[in-house]
JSON list of C-alpha atoms in Angstrom, two decimals:
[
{"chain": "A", "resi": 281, "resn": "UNK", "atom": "CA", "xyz": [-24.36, 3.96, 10.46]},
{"chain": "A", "resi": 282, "resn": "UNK", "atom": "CA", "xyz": [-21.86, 5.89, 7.96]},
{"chain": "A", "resi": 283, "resn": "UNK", "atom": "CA", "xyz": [-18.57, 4.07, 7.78]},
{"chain": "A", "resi": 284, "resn": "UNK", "atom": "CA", "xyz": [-15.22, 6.32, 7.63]},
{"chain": "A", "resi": 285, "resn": "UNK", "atom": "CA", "xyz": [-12.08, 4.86, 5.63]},
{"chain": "A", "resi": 286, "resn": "UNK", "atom": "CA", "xyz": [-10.71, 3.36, 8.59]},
{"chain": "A", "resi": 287, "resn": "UNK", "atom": "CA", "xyz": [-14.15, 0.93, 8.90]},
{"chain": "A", "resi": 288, "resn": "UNK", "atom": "CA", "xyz": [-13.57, 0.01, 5.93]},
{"chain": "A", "resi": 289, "resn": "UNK", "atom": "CA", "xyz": [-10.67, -1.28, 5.97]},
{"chain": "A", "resi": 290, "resn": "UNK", "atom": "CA", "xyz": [-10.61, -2.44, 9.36]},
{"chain": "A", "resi": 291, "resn": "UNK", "atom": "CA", "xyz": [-13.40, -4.75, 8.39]},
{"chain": "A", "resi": 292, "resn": "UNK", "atom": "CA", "xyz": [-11.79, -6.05, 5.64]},
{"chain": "A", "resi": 293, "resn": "UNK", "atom": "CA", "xyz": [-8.48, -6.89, 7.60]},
{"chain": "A", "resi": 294, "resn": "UNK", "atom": "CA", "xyz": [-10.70, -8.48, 10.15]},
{"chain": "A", "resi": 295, "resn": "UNK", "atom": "CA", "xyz": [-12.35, -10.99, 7.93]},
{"chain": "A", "resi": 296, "resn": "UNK", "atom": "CA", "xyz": [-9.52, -11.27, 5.11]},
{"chain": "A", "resi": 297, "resn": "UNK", "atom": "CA", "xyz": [-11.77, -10.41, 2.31]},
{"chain": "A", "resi": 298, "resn": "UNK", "atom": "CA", "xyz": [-9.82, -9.59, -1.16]},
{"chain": "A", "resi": 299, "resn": "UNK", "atom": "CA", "xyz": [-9.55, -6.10, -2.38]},
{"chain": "A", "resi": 300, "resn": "UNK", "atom": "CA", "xyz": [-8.29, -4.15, -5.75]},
{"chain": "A", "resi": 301, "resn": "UNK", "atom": "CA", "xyz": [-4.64, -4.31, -5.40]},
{"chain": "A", "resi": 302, "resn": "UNK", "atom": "CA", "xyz": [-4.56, -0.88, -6.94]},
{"chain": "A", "resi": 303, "resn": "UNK", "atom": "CA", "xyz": [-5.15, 0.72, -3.13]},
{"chain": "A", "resi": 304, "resn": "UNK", "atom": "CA", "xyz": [-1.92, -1.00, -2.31]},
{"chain": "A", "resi": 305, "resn": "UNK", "atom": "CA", "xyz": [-0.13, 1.38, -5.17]},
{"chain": "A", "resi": 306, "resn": "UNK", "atom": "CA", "xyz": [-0.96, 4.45, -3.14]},
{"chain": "A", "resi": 307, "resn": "UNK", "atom": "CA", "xyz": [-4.78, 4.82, -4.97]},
{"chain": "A", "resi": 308, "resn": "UNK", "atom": "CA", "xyz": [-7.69, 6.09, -1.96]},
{"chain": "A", "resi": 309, "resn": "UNK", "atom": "CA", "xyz": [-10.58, 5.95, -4.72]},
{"chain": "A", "resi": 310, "resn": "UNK", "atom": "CA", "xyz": [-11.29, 4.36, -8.00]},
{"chain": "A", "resi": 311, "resn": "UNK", "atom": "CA", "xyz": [-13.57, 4.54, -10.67]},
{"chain": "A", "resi": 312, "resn": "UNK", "atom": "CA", "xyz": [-12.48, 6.54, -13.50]},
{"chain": "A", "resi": 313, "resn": "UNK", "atom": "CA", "xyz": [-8.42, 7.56, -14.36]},
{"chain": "A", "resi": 314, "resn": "UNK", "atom": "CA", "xyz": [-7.82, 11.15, -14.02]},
{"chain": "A", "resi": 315, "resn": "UNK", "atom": "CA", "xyz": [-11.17, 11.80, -12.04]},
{"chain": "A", "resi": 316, "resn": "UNK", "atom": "CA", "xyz": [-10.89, 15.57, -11.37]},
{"chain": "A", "resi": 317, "resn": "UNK", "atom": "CA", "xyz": [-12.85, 14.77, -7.80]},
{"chain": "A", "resi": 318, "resn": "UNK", "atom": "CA", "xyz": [-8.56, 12.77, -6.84]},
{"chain": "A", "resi": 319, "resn": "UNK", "atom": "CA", "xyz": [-7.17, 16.16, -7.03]},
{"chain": "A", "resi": 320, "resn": "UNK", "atom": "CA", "xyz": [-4.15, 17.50, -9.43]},
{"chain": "A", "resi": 321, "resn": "UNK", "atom": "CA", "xyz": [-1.45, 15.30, -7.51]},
{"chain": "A", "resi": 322, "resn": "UNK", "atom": "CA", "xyz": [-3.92, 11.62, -8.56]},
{"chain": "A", "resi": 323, "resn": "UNK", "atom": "CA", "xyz": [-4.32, 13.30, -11.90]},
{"chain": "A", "resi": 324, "resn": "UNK", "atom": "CA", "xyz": [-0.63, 14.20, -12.89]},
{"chain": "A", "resi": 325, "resn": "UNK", "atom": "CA", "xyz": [0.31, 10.39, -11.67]},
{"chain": "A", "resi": 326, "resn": "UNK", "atom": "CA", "xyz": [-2.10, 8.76, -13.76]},
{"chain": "A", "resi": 327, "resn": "UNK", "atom": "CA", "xyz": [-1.65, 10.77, -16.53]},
{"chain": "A", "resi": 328, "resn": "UNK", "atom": "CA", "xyz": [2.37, 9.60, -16.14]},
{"chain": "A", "resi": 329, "resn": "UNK", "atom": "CA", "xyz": [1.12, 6.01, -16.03]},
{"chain": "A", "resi": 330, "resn": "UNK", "atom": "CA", "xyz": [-1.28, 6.01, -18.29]},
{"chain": "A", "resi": 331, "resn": "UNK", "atom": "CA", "xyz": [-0.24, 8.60, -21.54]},
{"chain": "A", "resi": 332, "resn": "UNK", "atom": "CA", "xyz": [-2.59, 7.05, -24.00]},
{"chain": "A", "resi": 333, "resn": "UNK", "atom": "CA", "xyz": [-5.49, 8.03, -22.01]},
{"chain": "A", "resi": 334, "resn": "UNK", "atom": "CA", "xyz": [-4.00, 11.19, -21.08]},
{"chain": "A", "resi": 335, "resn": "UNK", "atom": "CA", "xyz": [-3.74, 12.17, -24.97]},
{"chain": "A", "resi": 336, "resn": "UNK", "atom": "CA", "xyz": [-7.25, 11.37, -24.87]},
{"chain": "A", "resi": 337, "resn": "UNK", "atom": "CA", "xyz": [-8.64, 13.04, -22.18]},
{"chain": "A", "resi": 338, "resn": "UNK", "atom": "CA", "xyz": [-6.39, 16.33, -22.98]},
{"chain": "A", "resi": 339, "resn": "UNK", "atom": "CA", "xyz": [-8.55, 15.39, -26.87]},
{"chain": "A", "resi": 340, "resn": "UNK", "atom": "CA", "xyz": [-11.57, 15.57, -25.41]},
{"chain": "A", "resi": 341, "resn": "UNK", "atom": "CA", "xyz": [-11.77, 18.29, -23.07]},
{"chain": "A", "resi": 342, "resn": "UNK", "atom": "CA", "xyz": [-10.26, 20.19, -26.06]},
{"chain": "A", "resi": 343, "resn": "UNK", "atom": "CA", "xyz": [-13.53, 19.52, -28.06]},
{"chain": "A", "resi": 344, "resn": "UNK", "atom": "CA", "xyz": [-15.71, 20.29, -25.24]},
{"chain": "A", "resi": 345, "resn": "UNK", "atom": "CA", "xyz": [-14.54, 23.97, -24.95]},
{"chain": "A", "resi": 346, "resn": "UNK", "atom": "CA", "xyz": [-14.24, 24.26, -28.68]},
{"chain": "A", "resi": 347, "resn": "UNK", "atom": "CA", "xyz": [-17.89, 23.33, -28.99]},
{"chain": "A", "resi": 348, "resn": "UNK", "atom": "CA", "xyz": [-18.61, 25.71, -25.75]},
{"chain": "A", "resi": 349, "resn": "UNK", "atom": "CA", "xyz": [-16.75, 28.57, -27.87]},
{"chain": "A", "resi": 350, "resn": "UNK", "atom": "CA", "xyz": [-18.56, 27.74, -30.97]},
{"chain": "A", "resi": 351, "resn": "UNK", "atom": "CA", "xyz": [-22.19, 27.61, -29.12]},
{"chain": "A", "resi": 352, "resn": "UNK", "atom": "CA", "xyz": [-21.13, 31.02, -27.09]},
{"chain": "A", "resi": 353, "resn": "UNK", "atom": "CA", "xyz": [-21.39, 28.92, -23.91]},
{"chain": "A", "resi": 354, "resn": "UNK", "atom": "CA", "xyz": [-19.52, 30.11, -20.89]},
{"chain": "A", "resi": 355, "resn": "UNK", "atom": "CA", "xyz": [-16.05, 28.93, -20.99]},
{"chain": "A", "resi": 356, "resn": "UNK", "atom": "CA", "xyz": [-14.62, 29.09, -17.12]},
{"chain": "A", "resi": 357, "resn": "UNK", "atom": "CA", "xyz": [-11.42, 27.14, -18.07]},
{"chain": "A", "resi": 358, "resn": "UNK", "atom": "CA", "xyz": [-8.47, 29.31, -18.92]},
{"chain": "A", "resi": 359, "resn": "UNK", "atom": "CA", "xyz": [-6.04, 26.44, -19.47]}
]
């Protein structure tokens, strides 16, 4: 049987089990900050609450398409 959202959590109401409190700030998935899989709207809001590992991330995806331009990889991001 595949369990939806709602299974989830109606499972977890039923037998009061503890969960991350972070669902209860307004997160549906976790696992990595700025996960491009959340969409732009979980991306900008962790980015606001987290700017440390914004400046990072923004860091590292800038060395990613240097090295793609350096290696003449295909470079499919514009900005």
């Amino acid at each position: 049987m595949d369990w939806i959202d709602e299974d989830v959590w109606e499972y977890i109401n039923k037998y009061d089990l503890d969960y991350c409190g972070l669902y209860d700030d307004g997160h549906d998935r976790l696992g990595c900050i700025m996960c491009p899989m959340g969409g732009k709207k979980n991306m900008k809001k962790e980015a606001e609450k987290f700017p440390k590992y914004y400046q990072s991330y923004k860091k590292a995806i800038g060395k990613m398409l240097e090295t793609r331009v350096e290696k003449c990889l295909k470079k499919k991001w514009v900005n």
